[in-house]
Coordinates of N, CA and C in Angstrom, one line a residue:
M1 N 3.6 -46.2 -5.4 CA 4.7 -45.3 -5.4 C 4.5 -44.3 -4.2
A2 N 5.4 -44.1 -3.4 CA 5.3 -43.3 -2.2 C 5.4 -41.8 -2.5
R3 N 6.3 -41.4 -3.4 CA 6.4 -40.0 -3.7 C 6.4 -39.8 -5.2
N4 N 5.9 -38.6 -5.5 CA 5.8 -38.2 -6.9 C 6.6 -36.9 -7.0
D5 N 7.8 -37.0 -7.7 CA 8.7 -35.8 -7.8 C 9.0 -35.2 -6.5
G6 N 9.3 -36.0 -5.5 CA 9.7 -35.4 -4.2 C 8.6 -35.1 -3.3
Q7 N 7.3 -35.2 -3.8 CA 6.2 -34.9 -3.0 C 5.5 -36.1 -2.5
I8 N 4.9 -36.0 -1.3 CA 4.1 -37.1 -0.8 C 2.8 -37.1 -1.5
V9 N 2.3 -38.3 -1.9 CA 1.0 -38.4 -2.6 C 0.0 -38.9 -1.6
I10 N -1.1 -38.2 -1.5 CA -2.2 -38.6 -0.7 C -3.3 -39.0 -1.7
K11 N -3.9 -40.2 -1.5 CA -5.0 -40.7 -2.4 C -6.3 -40.5 -1.7
K12 N -7.3 -39.9 -2.4 CA -8.6 -39.7 -1.8 C -9.5 -40.7 -2.5
Y13 N -10.1 -41.6 -1.7 CA -11.0 -42.6 -2.2 C -12.5 -42.1 -2.2
A14 N -13.3 -42.8 -2.9 CA -14.7 -42.5 -3.0 C -15.4 -42.4 -1.6
N15 N -15.0 -43.2 -0.7 CA -15.6 -43.1 0.7 C -15.0 -42.0 1.5
R16 N -14.3 -41.0 0.8 CA -13.8 -39.8 1.4 C -12.6 -40.1 2.3
R17 N -12.1 -41.3 2.3 CA -10.9 -41.6 3.1 C -9.7 -41.1 2.4
L18 N -8.7 -40.7 3.2 CA -7.4 -40.2 2.6 C -6.3 -41.2 3.0
Y19 N -5.5 -41.5 2.0 CA -4.4 -42.5 2.3 C -3.1 -41.9 1.9
N20 N -2.2 -41.8 2.9 CA -0.8 -41.3 2.7 C 0.0 -42.4 2.1
T21 N 0.4 -42.3 0.9 CA 1.2 -43.4 0.2 C 2.6 -43.4 0.8
G22 N 3.0 -42.3 1.3 CA 4.4 -42.2 1.9 C 4.6 -43.0 3.2
T23 N 3.5 -43.0 4.0 CA 3.6 -43.7 5.3 C 2.7 -45.0 5.3
S24 N 2.0 -45.2 4.2 CA 1.1 -46.3 4.0 C 0.0 -46.4 5.2
T25 N -0.5 -45.2 5.5 CA -1.5 -45.1 6.5 C -2.7 -44.2 6.1
Y26 N -3.8 -44.4 6.7 CA -4.9 -43.5 6.4 C -4.7 -42.2 7.3
V27 N -5.1 -41.1 6.7 CA -4.9 -39.8 7.4 C -6.2 -39.0 7.4
T28 N -6.3 -38.0 8.2 CA -7.5 -37.2 8.3 C -7.1 -35.8 7.8
L29 N -8.1 -34.9 7.6 CA -7.8 -33.5 7.2 C -7.0 -32.9 8.3
D30 N -7.2 -33.2 9.6 CA -6.4 -32.6 10.6 C -4.9 -33.1 10.5
D31 N -4.7 -34.3 10.1 CA -3.3 -34.8 9.8 C -2.7 -34.0 8.7
L32 N -3.4 -33.7 7.7 CA -2.9 -33.0 6.5 C -2.6 -31.5 7.0
A33 N -3.5 -31.0 7.8 CA -3.2 -29.6 8.4 C -1.9 -29.6 9.1
V34 N -1.6 -30.6 9.9 CA -0.4 -30.7 10.6 C 0.8 -30.8 9.7
M35 N 0.6 -31.6 8.6 CA 1.7 -31.7 7.6 C 2.0 -30.3 7.0
V36 N 0.9 -29.6 6.7 CA 1.1 -28.2 6.1 C 1.9 -27.4 7.0
K37 N 1.5 -27.4 8.3 CA 2.2 -26.5 9.3 C 3.7 -26.9 9.5
K38 N 4.0 -28.2 9.3 CA 5.4 -28.7 9.3 C 6.1 -28.3 8.1
G39 N 5.4 -27.9 7.1 CA 6.1 -27.6 5.8 C 6.3 -28.8 4.9
E40 N 5.6 -29.8 5.1 CA 5.7 -31.0 4.3 C 4.8 -30.8 3.0
D41 N 5.5 -31.1 1.9 CA 4.8 -30.9 0.6 C 4.1 -32.1 0.2
F42 N 2.9 -32.0 -0.2 CA 2.1 -33.2 -0.7 C 1.1 -32.8 -1.7
T43 N 0.7 -33.8 -2.5 CA -0.4 -33.6 -3.5 C -1.5 -34.6 -3.1
V44 N -2.7 -34.2 -3.4 CA -3.8 -35.1 -3.2 C -4.4 -35.5 -4.6
Q45 N -4.5 -36.8 -4.8 CA -5.0 -37.3 -6.0 C -6.3 -38.1 -5.8
D46 N -7.2 -37.9 -6.7 CA -8.4 -38.8 -6.7 C -7.9 -40.2 -7.0
A47 N -8.3 -41.2 -6.1 CA -7.8 -42.5 -6.3 C -8.2 -43.2 -7.5
K48 N -9.4 -42.9 -8.0 CA -10.0 -43.5 -9.2 C -9.5 -42.9 -10.5
S49 N -9.6 -41.6 -10.6 CA -9.2 -40.9 -11.8 C -7.8 -40.5 -11.9
G50 N -7.1 -40.3 -10.7 CA -5.8 -39.8 -10.7 C -5.7 -38.3 -10.8
D51 N -6.8 -37.6 -10.9 CA -6.8 -36.1 -11.0 C -6.2 -35.5 -9.7
D52 N -5.5 -34.4 -9.9 CA -5.0 -33.6 -8.8 C -6.1 -32.8 -8.1
I53 N -6.4 -33.1 -6.9 CA -7.5 -32.4 -6.2 C -6.9 -31.7 -5.0
T54 N -5.6 -31.4 -5.0 CA -5.0 -30.7 -3.8 C -5.7 -29.4 -3.5
H55 N -6.0 -28.6 -4.5 CA -6.6 -27.3 -4.2 C -7.9 -27.5 -3.4
S56 N -8.8 -28.4 -3.9 CA -10.1 -28.5 -3.2 C -9.9 -29.1 -1.8
V57 N -8.9 -30.0 -1.6 CA -8.7 -30.5 -0.2 C -8.1 -29.5 0.7
L58 N -7.2 -28.7 0.2 CA -6.6 -27.6 1.1 C -7.7 -26.6 1.4
T59 N -8.6 -26.3 0.5 CA -9.7 -25.4 0.7 C -10.6 -26.0 1.8
Q60 N -10.8 -27.3 1.7 CA -11.7 -28.0 2.7 C -11.0 -27.9 4.1
I61 N -9.7 -28.0 4.1 CA -9.0 -27.9 5.4 C -9.2 -26.5 6.0
I62 N -9.1 -25.5 5.2 CA -9.3 -24.1 5.6 C -10.7 -24.0 6.2
F63 N -11.7 -24.5 5.5 CA -13.1 -24.5 6.0 C -13.2 -25.2 7.3
E64 N -12.6 -26.3 7.4 CA -12.7 -27.1 8.7 C -12.0 -26.3 9.8
Q65 N -10.9 -25.7 9.6 CA -10.2 -25.0 10.6 C -11.0 -23.8 11.0
E66 N -11.5 -23.1 10.1 CA -12.3 -21.9 10.4 C -13.5 -22.2 11.2
S67 N -14.2 -23.3 10.9 CA -15.4 -23.6 11.6 C -15.1 -24.3 13.0
K68 N -14.0 -25.0 13.1 CA -13.7 -25.7 14.3 C -13.2 -24.8 15.4
T69 N -12.3 -23.9 15.0 CA -11.6 -23.1 16.1 C -12.4 -21.8 16.4
G70 N -13.2 -21.3 15.5 CA -13.9 -20.1 15.8 C -13.0 -18.9 15.6
N71 N -11.7 -19.1 15.4 CA -10.7 -18.0 15.1 C -10.6 -17.9 13.6
T72 N -11.3 -17.0 13.0 CA -11.3 -16.9 11.6 C -10.1 -16.1 11.1
L73 N -9.4 -16.6 10.2 CA -8.3 -15.8 9.5 C -8.8 -15.1 8.3
L74 N -9.9 -15.5 7.8 CA -10.4 -14.8 6.6 C -11.7 -14.0 6.9
P75 N -11.5 -12.7 7.1 CA -12.7 -11.9 7.5 C -13.7 -11.9 6.3
I76 N -14.9 -11.6 6.7 CA -16.0 -11.6 5.8 C -15.8 -10.6 4.6
S77 N -15.3 -9.5 4.9 CA -15.0 -8.5 3.9 C -14.0 -9.0 2.9
F78 N -13.0 -9.7 3.3 CA -12.0 -10.3 2.5 C -12.6 -11.4 1.6
L79 N -13.5 -12.3 2.2 CA -14.1 -13.3 1.4 C -15.0 -12.7 0.3
R80 N -15.7 -11.6 0.7 CA -16.6 -11.0 -0.3 C -15.8 -10.4 -1.5
Q81 N -14.6 -9.8 -1.1 CA -13.8 -9.2 -2.2 C -13.2 -10.3 -3.1
L82 N -12.8 -11.4 -2.4 CA -12.3 -12.5 -3.2 C -13.3 -13.1 -4.1
I83 N -14.5 -13.3 -3.6 CA -15.6 -13.8 -4.5 C -15.9 -12.9 -5.6
S84 N -15.8 -11.6 -5.4 CA -16.1 -10.6 -6.5 C -15.1 -10.7 -7.6
Y85 N -13.9 -11.3 -7.4 CA -12.9 -11.4 -8.5 C -13.1 -12.6 -9.4
Y86 N -14.0 -13.5 -8.9 CA -14.2 -14.7 -9.8 C -15.0 -14.2 -11.1
G87 N -14.5 -14.5 -12.2 CA -15.1 -14.1 -13.5 C -14.7 -12.7 -13.9
D88 N -14.0 -12.0 -13.0 CA -13.6 -10.6 -13.4 C -12.3 -10.7 -14.2
Q89 N -12.0 -9.7 -14.9 CA -10.7 -9.6 -15.7 C -9.5 -9.7 -14.8
M90 N -9.6 -9.3 -13.5 CA -8.5 -9.4 -12.6 C -8.3 -10.7 -12.0
Q91 N -9.1 -11.7 -12.3 CA -9.1 -13.0 -11.6 C -7.7 -13.6 -11.8
M92 N -7.0 -13.4 -12.9 CA -5.7 -14.0 -13.1 C -4.6 -13.4 -12.3
V93 N -4.8 -12.2 -11.9 CA -3.8 -11.4 -11.1 C -3.8 -11.8 -9.6
V94 N -5.0 -12.0 -9.1 CA -5.3 -12.2 -7.7 C -4.4 -13.3 -7.1
P95 N -4.4 -14.5 -7.7 CA -3.6 -15.6 -7.0 C -2.1 -15.2 -6.9
S96 N -1.6 -14.6 -7.9 CA -0.1 -14.2 -7.8 C 0.1 -13.2 -6.7
Y97 N -0.9 -12.2 -6.7 CA -0.7 -11.2 -5.7 C -0.9 -11.7 -4.3
L98 N -1.8 -12.6 -4.0 CA -2.0 -13.2 -2.7 C -0.8 -14.0 -2.3
E99 N -0.3 -14.8 -3.3 CA 0.9 -15.6 -3.0 C 2.1 -14.8 -2.6
H100 N 2.3 -13.7 -3.3 CA 3.4 -12.8 -3.0 C 3.2 -12.1 -1.7
S101 N 1.9 -11.7 -1.4 CA 1.6 -11.0 -0.1 C 1.9 -11.9 1.1
M102 N 1.4 -13.2 0.9 CA 1.6 -14.1 2.0 C 3.1 -14.4 2.2
Q103 N 3.9 -14.5 1.2 CA 5.3 -14.7 1.3 C 6.0 -13.5 2.0
A104 N 5.6 -12.3 1.6 CA 6.2 -11.1 2.2 C 5.7 -11.1 3.7
F105 N 4.5 -11.4 4.0 CA 4.0 -11.4 5.4 C 4.8 -12.4 6.2
T106 N 5.1 -13.6 5.7 CA 5.8 -14.6 6.4 C 7.3 -14.1 6.6
E107 N 7.9 -13.5 5.6 CA 9.2 -13.0 5.8 C 9.3 -11.9 6.9
Q108 N 8.3 -11.0 6.8 CA 8.2 -9.9 7.8 C 8.0 -10.5 9.2
Q109 N 7.2 -11.5 9.3 CA 6.9 -12.1 10.6 C 8.2 -12.8 11.2
T110 N 8.9 -13.5 10.4 CA 10.1 -14.1 10.8 C 11.2 -13.0 11.2
Q111 N 11.3 -12.0 10.5 CA 12.2 -10.9 10.8 C 11.8 -10.3 12.1
M112 N 10.5 -10.1 12.3 CA 10.0 -9.4 13.5 C 10.3 -10.3 14.7
R113 N 10.1 -11.6 14.6 CA 10.3 -12.6 15.7 C 11.8 -12.6 16.1
E114 N 12.7 -12.6 15.0 CA 14.1 -12.6 15.3 C 14.5 -11.3 16.0
Q115 N 14.0 -10.2 15.6 CA 14.3 -8.9 16.2 C 13.8 -8.9 17.6
I116 N 12.6 -9.4 17.9 CA 12.1 -9.4 19.3 C 13.0 -10.3 20.1
N117 N 13.3 -11.4 19.6 CA 14.2 -12.4 20.4 C 15.6 -11.7 20.7
K118 N 16.1 -11.1 19.7 CA 17.4 -10.4 19.8 C 17.3 -9.3 20.8
T119 N 16.3 -8.5 20.8 CA 16.1 -7.4 21.7 C 15.7 -7.8 23.1
F120 N 14.7 -8.6 23.2 CA 14.2 -8.9 24.6 C 14.5 -10.3 25.1
G121 N 14.9 -11.2 24.3 CA 15.2 -12.6 24.8 C 14.0 -13.2 25.4
D122 N 14.3 -13.8 26.6 CA 13.2 -14.5 27.3 C 12.5 -13.6 28.3
T123 N 12.5 -12.3 28.2 CA 11.8 -11.4 29.1 C 10.3 -11.5 28.9
P124 N 9.5 -11.1 29.9 CA 8.1 -11.1 29.7 C 7.6 -10.3 28.5
L125 N 8.3 -9.2 28.2 CA 8.0 -8.3 27.1 C 8.3 -9.1 25.8
G126 N 9.3 -9.9 25.7 CA 9.7 -10.6 24.6 C 8.7 -11.7 24.3
K127 N 8.0 -12.2 25.3 CA 7.0 -13.3 25.2 C 5.7 -12.7 24.8
N128 N 5.4 -11.4 25.2 CA 4.1 -10.8 24.9 C 4.3 -10.1 23.5
L129 N 3.7 -10.7 22.5 CA 3.8 -10.2 21.2 C 2.7 -9.2 20.8
Q130 N 2.0 -8.7 21.7 CA 0.9 -7.8 21.4 C 1.3 -6.6 20.6
V131 N 2.3 -5.9 21.1 CA 2.8 -4.7 20.4 C 3.3 -5.0 19.0
P132 N 4.2 -6.0 18.9 CA 4.7 -6.3 17.5 C 3.5 -6.8 16.6
M133 N 2.6 -7.5 17.2 CA 1.5 -7.9 16.3 C 0.6 -6.8 15.9
Q134 N 0.5 -5.7 16.7 CA -0.2 -4.5 16.2 C 0.5 -3.9 15.0
L135 N 1.9 -4.0 15.0 CA 2.6 -3.5 13.9 C 2.3 -4.4 12.6
V136 N 2.2 -5.7 12.8 CA 1.9 -6.6 11.7 C 0.5 -6.3 11.2
E137 N -0.4 -6.0 12.1 CA -1.8 -5.7 11.6 C -1.8 -4.4 10.8
E138 N -1.0 -3.5 11.2 CA -0.9 -2.2 10.4 C -0.3 -2.5 9.1
T139 N 0.7 -3.4 9.0 CA 1.3 -3.8 7.7 C 0.3 -4.4 6.8
V140 N -0.5 -5.3 7.4 CA -1.6 -6.0 6.6 C -2.6 -5.0 6.1
R141 N -2.9 -4.0 6.9 CA -3.9 -3.0 6.5 C -3.3 -2.2 5.3
R142 N -2.0 -1.8 5.4 CA -1.4 -1.1 4.3 C -1.3 -1.9 3.1
N143 N -1.0 -3.2 3.2 CA -0.9 -4.1 2.1 C -2.3 -4.2 1.4
T144 N -3.3 -4.3 2.2 CA -4.7 -4.4 1.7 C -5.1 -3.2 0.9
E145 N -4.7 -2.0 1.5 CA -5.0 -0.8 0.8 C -4.2 -0.7 -0.5
M146 N -3.0 -1.1 -0.5 CA -2.2 -1.1 -1.8 C -2.8 -2.0 -2.8
F147 N -3.3 -3.2 -2.4 CA -3.9 -4.1 -3.3 C -5.2 -3.5 -3.9
Q148 N -6.0 -2.9 -3.1 CA -7.2 -2.3 -3.6 C -6.9 -1.1 -4.6
Q149 N -5.9 -0.4 -4.3 CA -5.5 0.7 -5.2 C -5.0 0.1 -6.5
A150 N -4.2 -1.0 -6.4 CA -3.7 -1.7 -7.6 C -4.8 -2.2 -8.5
M151 N -5.8 -2.8 -7.8 CA -7.0 -3.3 -8.6 C -7.7 -2.2 -9.3
K152 N -7.8 -1.0 -8.6 CA -8.5 0.1 -9.3 C -7.7 0.6 -10.5
M153 N -6.4 0.5 -10.4 CA -5.6 0.9 -11.5 C -5.8 0.0 -12.7
F154 N -5.9 -1.3 -12.5 CA -6.0 -2.3 -13.6 C -7.4 -2.3 -14.2
S155 N -8.4 -1.9 -13.4 CA -9.8 -1.8 -13.9 C -10.4 -0.5 -13.6
P156 N -10.0 0.6 -14.2 CA -10.5 1.9 -13.9 C -11.9 2.1 -14.1
F157 N -12.6 1.3 -15.0 CA -14.0 1.6 -15.2 C -14.9 0.7 -14.4
A158 N -14.3 -0.4 -13.8 CA -15.1 -1.2 -12.9 C -15.5 -0.5 -11.6
N159 N -16.7 -0.7 -11.3 CA -17.2 0.0 -10.0 C -16.8 1.4 -10.0
A160 N -17.0 2.1 -11.1 CA -16.6 3.5 -11.2 C -17.4 4.3 -10.1
A161 N -16.6 5.0 -9.3 CA -17.2 5.8 -8.2 C -16.8 7.2 -8.4
P162 N -17.6 8.1 -8.0 CA -17.2 9.5 -8.1 C -15.9 9.8 -7.4
Q163 N -15.2 10.8 -8.0 CA -13.9 11.1 -7.4 C -14.1 11.6 -6.0
Q164 N -13.2 11.2 -5.1 CA -13.3 11.7 -3.8 C -12.6 13.0 -3.7
P165 N -13.1 13.9 -2.8 CA -12.4 15.2 -2.6 C -11.0 15.0 -2.1
K166 N -10.2 16.1 -2.3 CA -8.8 16.0 -1.8 C -8.7 16.0 -0.3
E167 N -9.7 16.4 0.4 CA -9.5 16.4 1.9 C -9.2 15.1 2.5
P168 N -9.8 13.9 2.1 CA -9.4 12.7 2.7 C -7.9 12.4 2.5
R169 N -7.3 12.8 1.4 CA -5.9 12.6 1.2 C -5.0 13.3 2.3
K170 N -5.5 14.5 2.6 CA -4.8 15.2 3.7 C -4.9 14.5 5.0
A171 N -6.1 13.9 5.2 CA -6.3 13.1 6.5 C -5.5 11.9 6.5
E172 N -5.3 11.2 5.3 CA -4.5 10.0 5.2 C -3.0 10.4 5.5
A173 N -2.6 11.5 5.0 CA -1.2 12.0 5.2 C -1.0 12.3 6.7
K174 N -2.0 12.9 7.3 CA -1.9 13.2 8.7 C -1.8 11.9 9.5
D175 N -2.6 10.9 9.2 CA -2.6 9.6 9.8 C -1.3 8.9 9.6
L176 N -0.7 9.0 8.4 CA 0.6 8.4 8.2 C 1.7 9.1 9.0
D177 N 1.6 10.4 9.1 CA 2.6 11.1 9.9 C 2.5 10.7 11.4
E178 N 1.2 10.5 11.9 CA 1.1 10.1 13.3 C 1.6 8.7 13.5
L179 N 1.4 7.8 12.5 CA 1.9 6.4 12.6 C 3.4 6.4 12.6
K180 N 4.0 7.2 11.7 CA 5.5 7.3 11.7 C 6.0 7.8 13.1
E181 N 5.3 8.8 13.6 CA 5.8 9.3 14.9 C 5.6 8.2 16.0
Q182 N 4.6 7.4 16.0 CA 4.4 6.4 16.9 C 5.5 5.3 16.8
L183 N 5.8 5.0 15.5 CA 6.9 4.0 15.3 C 8.2 4.5 15.7
R184 N 8.5 5.8 15.5 CA 9.7 6.4 16.0 C 9.8 6.3 17.6
A185 N 8.7 6.6 18.2 CA 8.6 6.6 19.7 C 8.9 5.1 20.2
L186 N 8.2 4.2 19.5 CA 8.4 2.8 19.8 C 9.9 2.4 19.6
Q187 N 10.5 2.8 18.5 CA 11.9 2.4 18.3 C 12.8 3.0 19.3
T188 N 12.5 4.3 19.8 CA 13.3 4.9 20.8 C 13.2 4.1 22.1
K189 N 12.0 3.7 22.4 CA 11.8 2.9 23.6 C 12.6 1.6 23.5
L190 N 12.5 0.9 22.4 CA 13.2 -0.3 22.2 C 14.7 -0.1 22.3
D191 N 15.2 1.0 21.7 CA 16.7 1.3 21.8 C 17.1 1.6 23.2
N192 N 16.2 2.2 24.0 CA 16.6 2.5 25.4 C 16.6 1.2 26.2
L193 N 15.8 0.2 25.9 CA 15.8 -1.0 26.6 C 17.0 -1.9 26.3
S194 N 17.6 -1.7 25.2 CA 18.8 -2.5 24.8 C 20.0 -2.2 25.7

């Protein structure tokens, strides 16, 4: 059977070979990575037991990509935080949060690319995504901070730390005001270029 409920089925054999039942060909982890990037939906099944092993194969693809390219998407601090949630009472919340965060990030990235193309077209500035990517990095930083705050709200007694003085809050507000001012200045520059 080539597809299972509209999904391509990949069979993994004991010799670690992967067989795409949709195309009747053997594939590699790199081939599966390309399929993911193209948005092709597939499941991976153990050929002998029929168990769904998609999660472990996708994790293996991430490991391969991280070690092969040297461009890590998962910083060590993130991996440590992620590991710390295993066995924790918040373990059930984390997957949903990460899924929603990645979906929001993807939507923001698409909107940003559309706005850049609309504003700059094929100009060199439109092709240089450094400034917009800095904005994305700032969004990621804010999302991470919100996630950490949410986790503290759900487990107020875990990793109980002494209350921080009020001064850092003032510094955070000042940083936020500076960031808002920088965004206003950037928007003014963008408006003037239009």
